[in-house]
């Protein structure tokens, strides 16, 4: 039994989602939470079905010789599926972001104005190989009263389809309409492109994945996009940096999870600090397998370093490689970040608050750190409970996007016959 | 003497704006306000220069036989220029929307988080014939710490150029960099198109004008767009509507300013109410020169009405024409609005609060009215002080956009060596 029906066109699916979104928008918080908990239970009960489907994807992946990191993101276990379910229960426990009166006032003519949060409507989620996004995005969308149209990567299509099938079947026993969750069961790129311009039926597109996926969506979409993405993050070690803090934070930001967007890609270091702490830094880099691509000054001080090219400054390595740039002062560090940064997360290590404030004030980025690791730019770590992605744009939402990013507002204006 | 230099390419101008935006972003509120007041004074002192330039545009307009409404929007007087100046002083008096700590909290690990409002950066303003937008948009952009790249309509190019010239010359005596205001001195459409994709240097595009302009921007831009625009607004007169209120509000919403986006374009009326109040409605329509395009039921009751076609339901007349649709109940009215509405402003007239709440809750639009005219969807009328446009999209800003719509946020994270 499959509730995912391939017989419908993408447009028909988007229209079904839109229709369902109107029913979903007026459900109570309790009704939405109950539905999320029902889905969570069902995913746990049916985990074996998901694992069987996942094997199909893994087999196909092995035949295509995908690399280990890719296969690791694709592979599911019973434990991971139970984590997905727990994630849904955690989202059920978060505050409902809709129906909140953000402000209210009375016009001089007596009209009562309320600015109230409401769901966006239909969210188009376009993502790559991680099947967890299928569950996470659905949970966040439904909790915030939105329908969701899911278009996952082709390498995870069997796993995603099994997951969606279980979620939709579970919805039959809840107040949320089954059609509020749509899955584009196609590996055809044209199917994805149709989503890009369906402004009448889809309210926002959220691409999650590599730079190429995100750029394709941004360049082709007429539907508004919440851009997530690339983090070419910098750590600046000032001449007045505490040595232990600087080393610890650098190692953490570079090596804790090198493949994520909040990992540091370029170390900017004050020449005086480098001169004084060369040995400590080099030892730490060696111990943690970090390979440097260094400018001329640093190159002579870091054994085994490559010479940095222009490409290194812009590169998001997503590995244990790091570009190393030396500077004379904080302004030179800021200038470098303004040229090569992607406005994601930027950190300064210094004991001098004035220097820190210059950095925090002048740099334009989603998150700016003083004496802490860039790794905290994350919905979970920042206390948002869950995140649908990390926005690297400035409109609507910036940085980690929790439930409020999936809402908009409407003005309710109550009068007694007022005219203008 | 002209400070508007045609020798630069659009890209060079955008880069100059971006560079200036970084200096502008760190100015104090007082420095920005002083600059706005200086510009205001200078516009008043030099009003005759603007009127001379405006004559050039008016001459060209007459040769091209533009209609009266168009010429009226284009024409300037000493009084209008003094109003522009006063508008700038009013914006100077508004609260600075930047530097506001929207929330702050401490992570479990001790990191202090602040969510602070900051300017967007560079605003690209693309607009049609009204020279007042040149002043209004500049005032709102500068007050909120943003640079602005202005691309006005070719029919107002001489007026706009004269205004920008005076504003830029005035900025020389202030702390705001002259280059924070850029004017694309070209009637070449290719120049406009270059703005659409300049993501590296422009943070947001705001199109203001007709549907065709807005669609061109939305369809071609990779820079995020704040869409303003079309209002196919509905007024629903319920069977339990107060007759005087219903008539007054209908006449106001239709005829106060028929050419604006918050004017009503379709009257939806409960059949029972129409049966009972046919004479009163028809008399009011006649008195105010309103011409109806009515469905079959209403057609027989409104003398002189045309028969409505499918096009009428979707038409933004911007005149004293109105489509008239009759319904059996509020749900039928809602269904009609969901199909043909543009999510701008929708009103219900009823003495029944339950019926009203169904309408207010179910309809997805920027502004929903109970017993008041749709004409209040306006930054000034709603108490926002000024507006850069009325957003008909759901992301970032919805409805009238005041100064806060021109800001984004950044997270300032202060630690003591925290790693993850």
Short mmCIF file of C-alpha atoms in Angstrom, two decimals, chain A residues 18 22 25-26 105 107 109 111 113 115 118-122 199-200 203-204 215 218-227 245 248-249 252 256 262 338-339 343 357 359-373 375-378 380-384 393-400 405 407-420, chain B residues 18 22 25-26 105 107 109 111 113 115 118-122 199-200 203-204 215 218-227 245 248-249 252 256 262 338-339 343 357 359-373 375-378 380-384 393-400 405 407-420:
data_model
loop_
_atom_site.label_atom_id
_atom_site.label_comp_id
_atom_site.label_asym_id
_atom_site.label_seq_id
_atom_site.Cartn_x
_atom_site.Cartn_y
_atom_site.Cartn_z
CA UNK A 18 -2.43 24.37 -1.11
CA UNK A 22 -6.07 26.07 4.32
CA UNK A 25 -3.92 26.62 9.07
CA UNK A 26 -6.98 26.66 11.31
CA UNK A 105 -2.77 49.30 18.62
CA UNK A 107 -5.73 54.11 15.08
CA UNK A 109 -10.17 56.88 14.11
CA UNK A 111 -9.89 51.05 14.23
CA UNK A 113 -5.23 46.80 14.60
CA UNK A 115 -0.53 42.07 13.77
CA UNK A 118 0.03 33.03 10.43
CA UNK A 119 1.50 30.12 8.43
CA UNK A 120 3.24 30.87 5.13
CA UNK A 121 1.00 28.35 3.33
CA UNK A 122 2.89 25.84 1.19
CA UNK A 199 3.96 31.08 -7.53
CA UNK A 200 0.20 30.53 -7.51
CA UNK A 203 4.69 30.31 -1.06
CA UNK A 204 8.37 29.69 -0.47
CA UNK A 215 22.37 28.45 -7.08
CA UNK A 218 18.05 31.03 -6.75
CA UNK A 219 18.71 31.61 -10.45
CA UNK A 220 15.57 29.95 -11.76
CA UNK A 221 12.91 30.52 -9.12
CA UNK A 222 10.20 33.15 -9.30
CA UNK A 223 8.76 31.70 -6.07
CA UNK A 224 10.49 33.51 -3.16
CA UNK A 225 13.49 31.55 -1.87
CA UNK A 226 14.88 31.18 1.63
CA UNK A 227 18.50 30.69 0.71
CA UNK A 245 41.44 30.07 23.89
CA UNK A 248 41.11 25.52 21.37
CA UNK A 249 38.58 27.51 19.39
CA UNK A 252 37.16 23.07 17.45
CA UNK A 256 34.75 19.20 15.15
CA UNK A 262 29.70 26.69 10.31
CA UNK A 338 34.35 41.60 3.57
CA UNK A 339 35.91 40.45 0.29
CA UNK A 343 28.11 36.49 5.57
CA UNK A 357 33.59 45.63 19.15
CA UNK A 359 34.95 43.51 14.51
CA UNK A 360 31.40 42.82 15.75
CA UNK A 361 30.11 46.17 14.55
CA UNK A 362 31.74 46.45 11.12
CA UNK A 363 31.30 42.95 9.74
CA UNK A 364 28.09 42.12 7.93
CA UNK A 365 27.26 38.47 8.70
CA UNK A 366 24.49 36.38 10.26
CA UNK A 367 26.52 35.52 13.38
CA UNK A 368 29.55 37.26 14.86
CA UNK A 369 31.57 35.68 17.67
CA UNK A 370 33.87 37.08 20.30
CA UNK A 371 35.96 34.38 22.00
CA UNK A 372 33.76 31.44 20.96
CA UNK A 373 33.67 28.85 18.21
CA UNK A 375 30.24 25.99 15.49
CA UNK A 376 27.39 27.46 17.58
CA UNK A 377 25.59 28.88 14.54
CA UNK A 378 22.96 26.17 14.71
CA UNK A 380 19.79 23.47 18.29
CA UNK A 381 22.87 25.06 19.84
CA UNK A 382 21.25 28.51 19.91
CA UNK A 383 18.16 27.20 21.67
CA UNK A 384 15.69 27.37 18.78
CA UNK A 393 20.38 35.83 3.06
CA UNK A 394 19.17 38.97 4.74
CA UNK A 395 15.46 39.02 3.95
CA UNK A 396 12.85 37.37 6.20
CA UNK A 397 15.23 35.21 8.22
CA UNK A 398 18.95 35.31 8.85
CA UNK A 399 21.06 32.62 10.48
CA UNK A 400 19.47 29.48 11.95
CA UNK A 405 10.83 31.60 9.98
CA UNK A 407 5.36 32.13 9.42
CA UNK A 408 4.26 35.47 8.04
CA UNK A 409 1.85 38.02 9.50
CA UNK A 410 -1.53 39.41 8.72
CA UNK A 411 -3.17 42.59 9.96
CA UNK A 412 -6.65 42.23 11.45
CA UNK A 413 -8.41 45.60 11.36
CA UNK A 414 -11.67 45.91 13.31
CA UNK A 415 -13.80 49.00 12.85
CA UNK A 416 -17.25 50.44 13.39
CA UNK A 417 -17.82 51.84 9.93
CA UNK A 418 -14.63 53.92 9.46
CA UNK A 419 -13.92 55.39 6.04
CA UNK A 420 -11.02 57.48 4.83
CA UNK B 18 28.07 49.19 -1.24
CA UNK B 22 29.48 50.30 5.27
CA UNK B 25 25.80 51.69 8.72
CA UNK B 26 27.90 52.87 11.66
CA UNK B 105 19.60 35.31 26.06
CA UNK B 107 23.20 29.70 26.20
CA UNK B 109 27.45 27.15 28.08
CA UNK B 111 27.63 32.42 25.59
CA UNK B 113 23.50 36.02 22.46
CA UNK B 115 19.77 39.56 18.13
CA UNK B 118 21.12 46.20 11.26
CA UNK B 119 20.65 47.83 7.83
CA UNK B 120 20.10 45.59 4.81
CA UNK B 121 23.02 47.25 2.99
CA UNK B 122 22.20 48.44 -0.53
CA UNK B 199 23.75 39.88 -5.89
CA UNK B 200 27.29 40.68 -4.82
CA UNK B 203 20.91 43.31 -1.09
CA UNK B 204 17.31 43.83 -2.13
CA UNK B 215 6.58 40.97 -12.99
CA UNK B 218 10.31 39.14 -10.13
CA UNK B 219 10.91 36.97 -13.18
CA UNK B 220 14.44 38.15 -13.91
CA UNK B 221 15.96 38.97 -10.55
CA UNK B 222 18.35 36.77 -8.61
CA UNK B 223 18.70 39.57 -6.06
CA UNK B 224 15.93 39.06 -3.45
CA UNK B 225 12.85 41.14 -4.26
CA UNK B 226 10.38 42.88 -1.97
CA UNK B 227 7.36 42.63 -4.20
CA UNK B 245 -22.07 51.29 7.12
CA UNK B 248 -20.54 54.33 3.17
CA UNK B 249 -17.66 51.90 3.23
CA UNK B 252 -15.32 55.16 0.17
CA UNK B 256 -11.97 57.84 -2.59
CA UNK B 262 -6.15 49.45 -1.68
CA UNK B 338 -9.36 32.77 -2.49
CA UNK B 339 -9.60 32.27 -6.25
CA UNK B 343 -3.81 38.73 -0.91
CA UNK B 357 -14.30 35.90 12.53
CA UNK B 359 -13.82 35.71 7.28
CA UNK B 360 -10.87 37.16 9.22
CA UNK B 361 -9.51 33.73 10.10
CA UNK B 362 -9.89 31.89 6.80
CA UNK B 363 -8.74 34.46 4.29
CA UNK B 364 -5.06 34.69 3.51
CA UNK B 365 -4.24 38.37 2.87
CA UNK B 366 -2.02 41.14 4.21
CA UNK B 367 -4.92 43.09 5.74
CA UNK B 368 -8.40 41.91 6.71
CA UNK B 369 -11.12 44.39 7.69
CA UNK B 370 -14.30 44.07 9.70
CA UNK B 371 -16.62 47.06 9.26
CA UNK B 372 -13.98 49.42 7.88
CA UNK B 373 -12.75 50.57 4.49
CA UNK B 375 -8.36 52.26 2.15
CA UNK B 376 -6.54 52.07 5.49
CA UNK B 377 -3.92 49.62 4.18
CA UNK B 378 -1.31 52.36 4.03
CA UNK B 380 0.66 56.58 6.94
CA UNK B 381 -2.87 55.56 7.87
CA UNK B 382 -1.64 52.62 9.97
CA UNK B 383 0.73 54.80 11.93
CA UNK B 384 4.03 53.61 10.42
CA UNK B 393 4.35 38.86 -0.65
CA UNK B 394 4.65 36.86 2.53
CA UNK B 395 8.39 36.76 3.16
CA UNK B 396 10.19 39.43 5.20
CA UNK B 397 7.45 42.06 5.15
CA UNK B 398 3.74 41.94 4.44
CA UNK B 399 1.44 44.90 3.92
CA UNK B 400 2.68 48.48 4.35
CA UNK B 405 11.27 46.42 6.57
CA UNK B 407 16.56 46.15 8.20
CA UNK B 408 17.79 42.63 8.86
CA UNK B 409 19.33 41.18 12.02
CA UNK B 410 22.65 39.84 13.13
CA UNK B 411 23.49 37.65 16.09
CA UNK B 412 26.27 38.90 18.36
CA UNK B 413 27.68 35.96 20.33
CA UNK B 414 30.04 36.78 23.21
CA UNK B 415 31.94 33.97 24.88
CA UNK B 416 34.86 33.17 27.14
CA UNK B 417 36.47 30.45 25.04
CA UNK B 418 33.46 28.16 24.45
CA UNK B 419 33.84 25.30 21.97
CA UNK B 420 31.38 22.67 20.88
#
